[in-house]
Structure formats: structure tokens, C-alpha cells
Amino acid sequence: MGIVIGQNQYGKAECRLVTVDRSSDRHNIKDLNVSTSLRGAFDETHLTGDNSNVLPTDTQKNTVFALAKESPVGEIEDFALRLGRHFVDSQEPVEGARVLIDEYSWQRIPVDGADHDHSFSRAGEEKRTTAVTIDGSQAYVVSGLKDLVVLKSTGSEFWGYPKDKYTTLTETTDRILATAVTARWRYLSTDVNWAKSFEAIRSTMLEAFATTHSYALQQTLYEMGKAVLEQQPDVAEIRMSLPNKHNFLYDLEPFGLNNENEVYIAADRPYGLIEGTVTRDDVQPAPQAWYSLPEF
């Protein structure tokens, strides 16, 4: 019985790229975190240290910045597709490439009632994401978002669960429901208006979260995913991770005060973690694990 090298990839992680479009007096900025991974004929570098097929990760980093200069970055999906295809097309040993991008959002600073031309403030912690995989002439796009913090102050219950000798949680028919949404969805093709699709999916998820009377965060996850698939025919599946950001009713009885669901203590840990995939029953899964939705 022999020992062999299994599936492998290598690349450059977290290239922090910022671009400024100065084509007019009203500037536009892109703030990205870009990671690249390549796979292909790399067995020898593992087995013997022969680097003749290994494009340096430093070159991958330089390529990120050079391509950002050669033509506008545009939507993160388009930039990731361009990067991935560059590596596969220009390097014979490279059989596949994966590009992960997080985009940080900035808003113009208002001055005298108007948005400033070249001054910005960060728009919270939410990030837009994409994961693009190139396999020869094939391309697969998984886009998404993370750290979208949402809360509803009523319209959420939790009861009817099993109880044993270790159960202390009290059933409730009215609670705060809060989470930080990480969502990733796989497209069926690359012929997509990326910006329009992202805004529509984000809006759909928020609307479903707000309007679903929730008996469990799992139910809310499914309703959010179902709404996206119903309204976005170019999406094959959507995967979500929803940490339960607990807000517990504070006991004010020792002070002679009646707390009528008004005063809570926010607990950051431990927390419930709800994860799941909502998919179409007539759509083929991604062809290989390397192309599957990224882990949370």
C-alpha cells in the first residue's frame, strides 16, 4: 500500500486592494480583500521540491494589483472571473483557479445636504462576497454576504421543544430575534447582472426576515432561502449561517420593577448557531467538492 499526495491547491490569501476611480471630480472607490488559489500539475513540488510548475504566490498577488490597473475592477464577480481565467489561460500547469473576494462598503459623507465627491465613511461591518471557480473553460460563481446584522423586536416565539433534567430555558411567545446573516448562493450561469441580482437577493432576504412570524430561527432561515429561490430563477441554491444573537429579558423584580418585554441583556456567547441550505429539487449539485459552496 503506497502513499500519494491527494487533492491540493495553493495561492495568495487576503490581498487588500483599494482602487480610486479618478475619471471625474466625483471619485468612486473599491475596497476589496482578494484571495487566489490554483490547482493543477503540482505533485512534483510536494514530492521532490521541484518548483518548475509553481507560479509564485507573490506573482499571484502582483497580478491582483496589475489587473486592477489594466482595466476597472467593476463588479467583484467580473473581477474574480477575470483573475481566475488569467491564471488558467496563461499558465499551462494550472488546471483550475479559485478566487475569493470580500468587498467592504463605503458611503459618501453628506456635507450641506449633498454627498461629498471624495470623502467617505465605512458602512458598517457587512461585506459582499464572491467565490469564483474556473475549471478549464467552465466557470462557477457563488456570491453572497456576511455580517448582515438584523433584529426584530417581536413576531418571534420559541416553545414546544423537548425538555429534560438539564433544561432551564423558559418557553416564550414573544421574544427578540436577532442574528448576523452569512449567506452564499450559487448561480446557474455567469450571464448575470451581478449588482442588480445582489441587491434584489439582499432585499428579498431582509423582507422575508421582517415579515415571517418566527417559531424558530430554522423556520426563518428556510423562509428567507425559499423567497430568494422563488424570485431569482438564476440561483440554484442558497446556504445560510445564522448565529442567534441572544437578548435575554432582565430580571427587575429585585428592584420592585415589572419588566414587560422592554429591558434586555445582550449575551454574545455562548450562542445558538443555525445553518442550512435551501435548494431546488430539480437542479444538479455543483460538479465537484472543490466547486461547492465555501464553508462558513
XYZ file of N, CA and C in Angstrom, residues 137-230:
282
model
N -12.525 25.702 -19.307
C -13.417 26.699 -19.904
C -14.678 26.929 -19.073
N -14.850 26.149 -18.008
C -16.037 26.264 -17.176
C -15.806 27.243 -16.025
N -16.877 27.942 -15.650
C -16.795 28.889 -14.534
C -18.019 28.707 -13.641
N -17.796 28.787 -12.332
C -18.856 28.638 -11.345
C -18.761 29.810 -10.375
N -19.910 30.434 -10.105
C -19.936 31.632 -9.268
C -20.846 31.412 -8.060
N -20.282 31.618 -6.882
C -21.033 31.599 -5.628
C -20.858 32.972 -4.984
N -21.926 33.743 -4.939
C -21.850 35.080 -4.341
C -22.602 35.100 -3.017
N -22.468 36.205 -2.299
C -23.146 36.250 -1.015
C -22.860 37.499 -0.225
N -23.101 37.387 1.073
C -22.838 38.477 2.010
C -22.552 37.869 3.367
N -21.933 38.646 4.233
C -21.732 38.207 5.608
C -21.774 39.400 6.548
N -22.062 39.104 7.808
C -22.138 40.121 8.859
C -23.262 41.128 8.623
N -24.372 40.651 8.050
C -25.577 41.479 7.931
C -26.385 41.288 9.211
N -26.307 42.244 10.125
C -26.936 42.126 11.440
C -28.376 42.626 11.367
N -29.310 41.757 11.775
C -30.731 42.096 11.724
C -31.379 41.747 13.066
N -32.484 42.426 13.363
C -33.196 42.221 14.628
C -34.661 42.551 14.434
N -35.523 41.736 15.038
C -36.941 42.091 15.121
C -37.336 42.034 16.592
N -38.067 43.034 17.042
C -38.350 43.196 18.465
C -39.583 42.429 18.924
N -40.328 41.860 17.990
C -41.458 40.990 18.311
C -41.700 40.115 17.090
N -42.777 39.326 17.132
C -43.046 38.451 15.993
C -42.163 37.221 15.989
N -41.677 36.819 17.164
C -40.843 35.633 17.271
C -41.205 34.883 18.550
N -41.337 33.565 18.424
C -41.667 32.698 19.557
C -40.688 31.525 19.581
N -40.654 30.835 20.711
C -39.904 29.578 20.791
C -40.484 28.753 21.920
N -41.165 27.671 21.540
C -41.807 26.805 22.527
C -42.060 25.435 21.896
N -42.460 24.465 22.745
C -42.778 23.135 22.251
C -41.581 22.236 22.059
N -40.446 22.595 22.599
C -39.226 21.810 22.427
C -39.107 20.741 23.515
N -38.304 19.696 23.277
C -38.116 18.666 24.307
C -37.465 19.254 25.554
N -37.810 18.672 26.684
C -37.243 19.118 27.966
C -36.749 17.909 28.739
N -35.575 18.055 29.319
C -35.057 17.003 30.181
C -34.566 17.626 31.481
N -33.839 16.861 32.283
C -33.436 17.367 33.592
C -32.435 18.500 33.524
N -31.840 18.732 32.342
C -30.878 19.827 32.199
C -31.496 21.085 31.569
N -32.759 21.039 31.230
C -33.404 22.165 30.552
C -33.791 23.241 31.559
N -33.337 24.457 31.321
C -33.726 25.601 32.151
C -34.406 26.697 31.337
N -34.303 26.618 29.988
C -34.855 27.659 29.139
C -36.371 27.703 29.255
N -36.901 28.906 29.424
C -38.344 29.111 29.545
C -38.967 29.330 28.173
N -40.097 28.691 27.915
C -40.804 28.908 26.661
C -41.280 30.357 26.570
N -41.367 30.850 25.340
C -41.807 32.231 25.153
C -42.628 32.355 23.884
N -43.617 33.233 23.934
C -44.407 33.552 22.749
C -44.128 34.966 22.241
N -43.133 35.598 22.836
C -42.764 36.950 22.381
C -41.323 37.214 22.794
N -40.432 37.254 21.820
C -39.016 37.465 22.125
C -38.371 38.313 21.041
N -37.192 38.848 21.367
C -36.351 39.483 20.358
C -35.667 38.381 19.548
N -35.678 38.537 18.222
C -34.951 37.626 17.341
C -33.896 38.437 16.605
N -32.640 38.073 16.813
C -31.544 38.817 16.183
C -30.484 37.834 15.697
N -29.839 38.182 14.591
C -28.788 37.329 14.040
C -27.875 38.161 13.148
N -26.728 37.591 12.817
C -25.802 38.181 11.845
C -25.740 37.224 10.657
N -26.363 37.603 9.569
C -26.563 36.704 8.437
C -25.276 36.539 7.630
N -24.880 35.280 7.422
C -23.935 34.931 6.379
C -24.709 34.099 5.368
N -24.727 34.539 4.126
C -25.472 33.828 3.083
C -24.599 33.725 1.840
N -24.673 32.557 1.177
C -23.965 32.362 -0.082
C -24.887 31.619 -1.031
N -24.955 32.104 -2.258
C -25.846 31.482 -3.232
C -25.067 31.154 -4.506
N -25.415 30.004 -5.097
C -24.730 29.537 -6.304
C -25.571 29.852 -7.525
N -24.939 30.510 -8.496
C -25.615 30.855 -9.741
C -25.549 29.696 -10.722
N -26.549 29.633 -11.601
C -26.601 28.605 -12.626
C -25.765 28.954 -13.851
N -25.390 30.221 -14.002
C -24.584 30.647 -15.144
C -23.796 31.885 -14.739
N -23.020 32.408 -15.693
C -22.285 33.658 -15.456
C -22.907 34.820 -16.229
N -24.037 34.575 -16.873
C -24.739 35.631 -17.615
C -25.722 36.313 -16.676
N -25.164 37.120 -15.763
C -25.952 37.699 -14.675
C -25.577 39.168 -14.512
N -26.572 39.999 -14.259
C -26.310 41.374 -13.827
C -26.000 41.294 -12.329
N -24.712 41.228 -11.993
C -24.307 40.907 -10.627
C -24.829 41.906 -9.606
N -24.678 43.188 -9.882
C -25.093 44.204 -8.913
C -26.601 44.168 -8.691
N -27.354 44.080 -9.775
C -28.818 44.044 -9.662
C -29.265 42.800 -8.908
N -28.644 41.665 -9.218
C -29.004 40.418 -8.549
C -28.688 40.482 -7.064
N -27.506 41.001 -6.712
C -27.135 41.085 -5.301
C -28.132 41.933 -4.518
N -28.458 43.102 -5.035
C -29.379 43.988 -4.319
C -30.752 43.347 -4.174
N -31.209 42.644 -5.221
C -32.520 42.004 -5.162
C -32.533 40.878 -4.130
N -31.476 40.066 -4.099
C -31.420 38.956 -3.152
C -31.332 39.474 -1.723
N -30.489 40.470 -1.509
C -30.371 41.045 -0.168
C -31.714 41.590 0.301
N -32.404 42.329 -0.574
C -33.699 42.902 -0.231
C -34.728 41.810 0.061
N -34.708 40.747 -0.717
C -35.646 39.641 -0.514
C -35.422 38.975 0.835
N -34.162 38.738 1.192
C -33.874 38.115 2.481
C -34.336 38.991 3.631
N -34.079 40.290 3.537
C -34.486 41.191 4.603
C -36.009 41.234 4.745
N -36.698 41.269 3.616
C -38.158 41.309 3.669
C -38.712 40.029 4.283
N -38.136 38.884 3.912
C -38.608 37.616 4.480
C -38.333 37.551 5.974
N -37.182 38.027 6.401
C -36.874 38.053 7.833
C -37.896 38.914 8.570
N -38.223 40.073 8.021
C -39.116 41.013 8.699
C -40.546 40.503 8.757
N -41.014 39.832 7.711
C -42.434 39.504 7.614
C -42.778 38.101 8.092
N -41.793 37.249 8.301
C -42.062 35.897 8.783
C -42.316 35.912 10.285
N -43.483 35.464 10.699
C -43.710 35.263 12.138
C -42.979 33.991 12.514
N -41.948 34.135 13.300
C -40.995 33.048 13.502
C -41.301 32.238 14.755
N -41.397 30.914 14.572
C -41.498 29.993 15.690
C -40.155 29.325 15.983
N -39.180 29.552 15.091
C -37.823 29.036 15.253
C -36.948 29.739 14.233
N -35.688 29.958 14.576
C -34.778 30.583 13.622
C -34.591 29.682 12.403
N -34.714 28.365 12.583
C -34.654 27.454 11.448
C -35.756 27.755 10.435
N -36.954 28.024 10.927
C -38.072 28.365 10.048
C -37.781 29.647 9.287
N -37.208 30.626 9.977
C -36.863 31.892 9.326
C -35.822 31.672 8.238
N -34.813 30.837 8.527
C -33.795 30.521 7.516
C -34.444 29.967 6.257
N -35.344 28.992 6.428
C -35.980 28.375 5.264
C -36.817 29.390 4.493
N -37.573 30.214 5.178
C -38.422 31.193 4.501
C -37.577 32.212 3.736
N -36.448 32.610 4.299
C -35.562 33.538 3.595
C -35.007 32.890 2.329
N -34.541 31.637 2.458
C -33.997 30.954 1.298
C -35.041 30.673 0.238
N -36.223 30.237 0.666
C -37.301 29.950 -0.283
C -37.691 31.194 -1.067
N -37.772 32.328 -0.389
C -38.141 33.571 -1.068
C -37.115 33.931 -2.146
N -35.834 33.731 -1.847
C -34.796 34.020 -2.843
C -34.961 33.127 -4.064
N -35.140 31.824 -3.860
C -35.254 30.904 -4.995
C -36.524 31.152 -5.796
N -37.594 31.554 -5.132
C -38.837 31.855 -5.848
C -38.696 33.068 -6.750
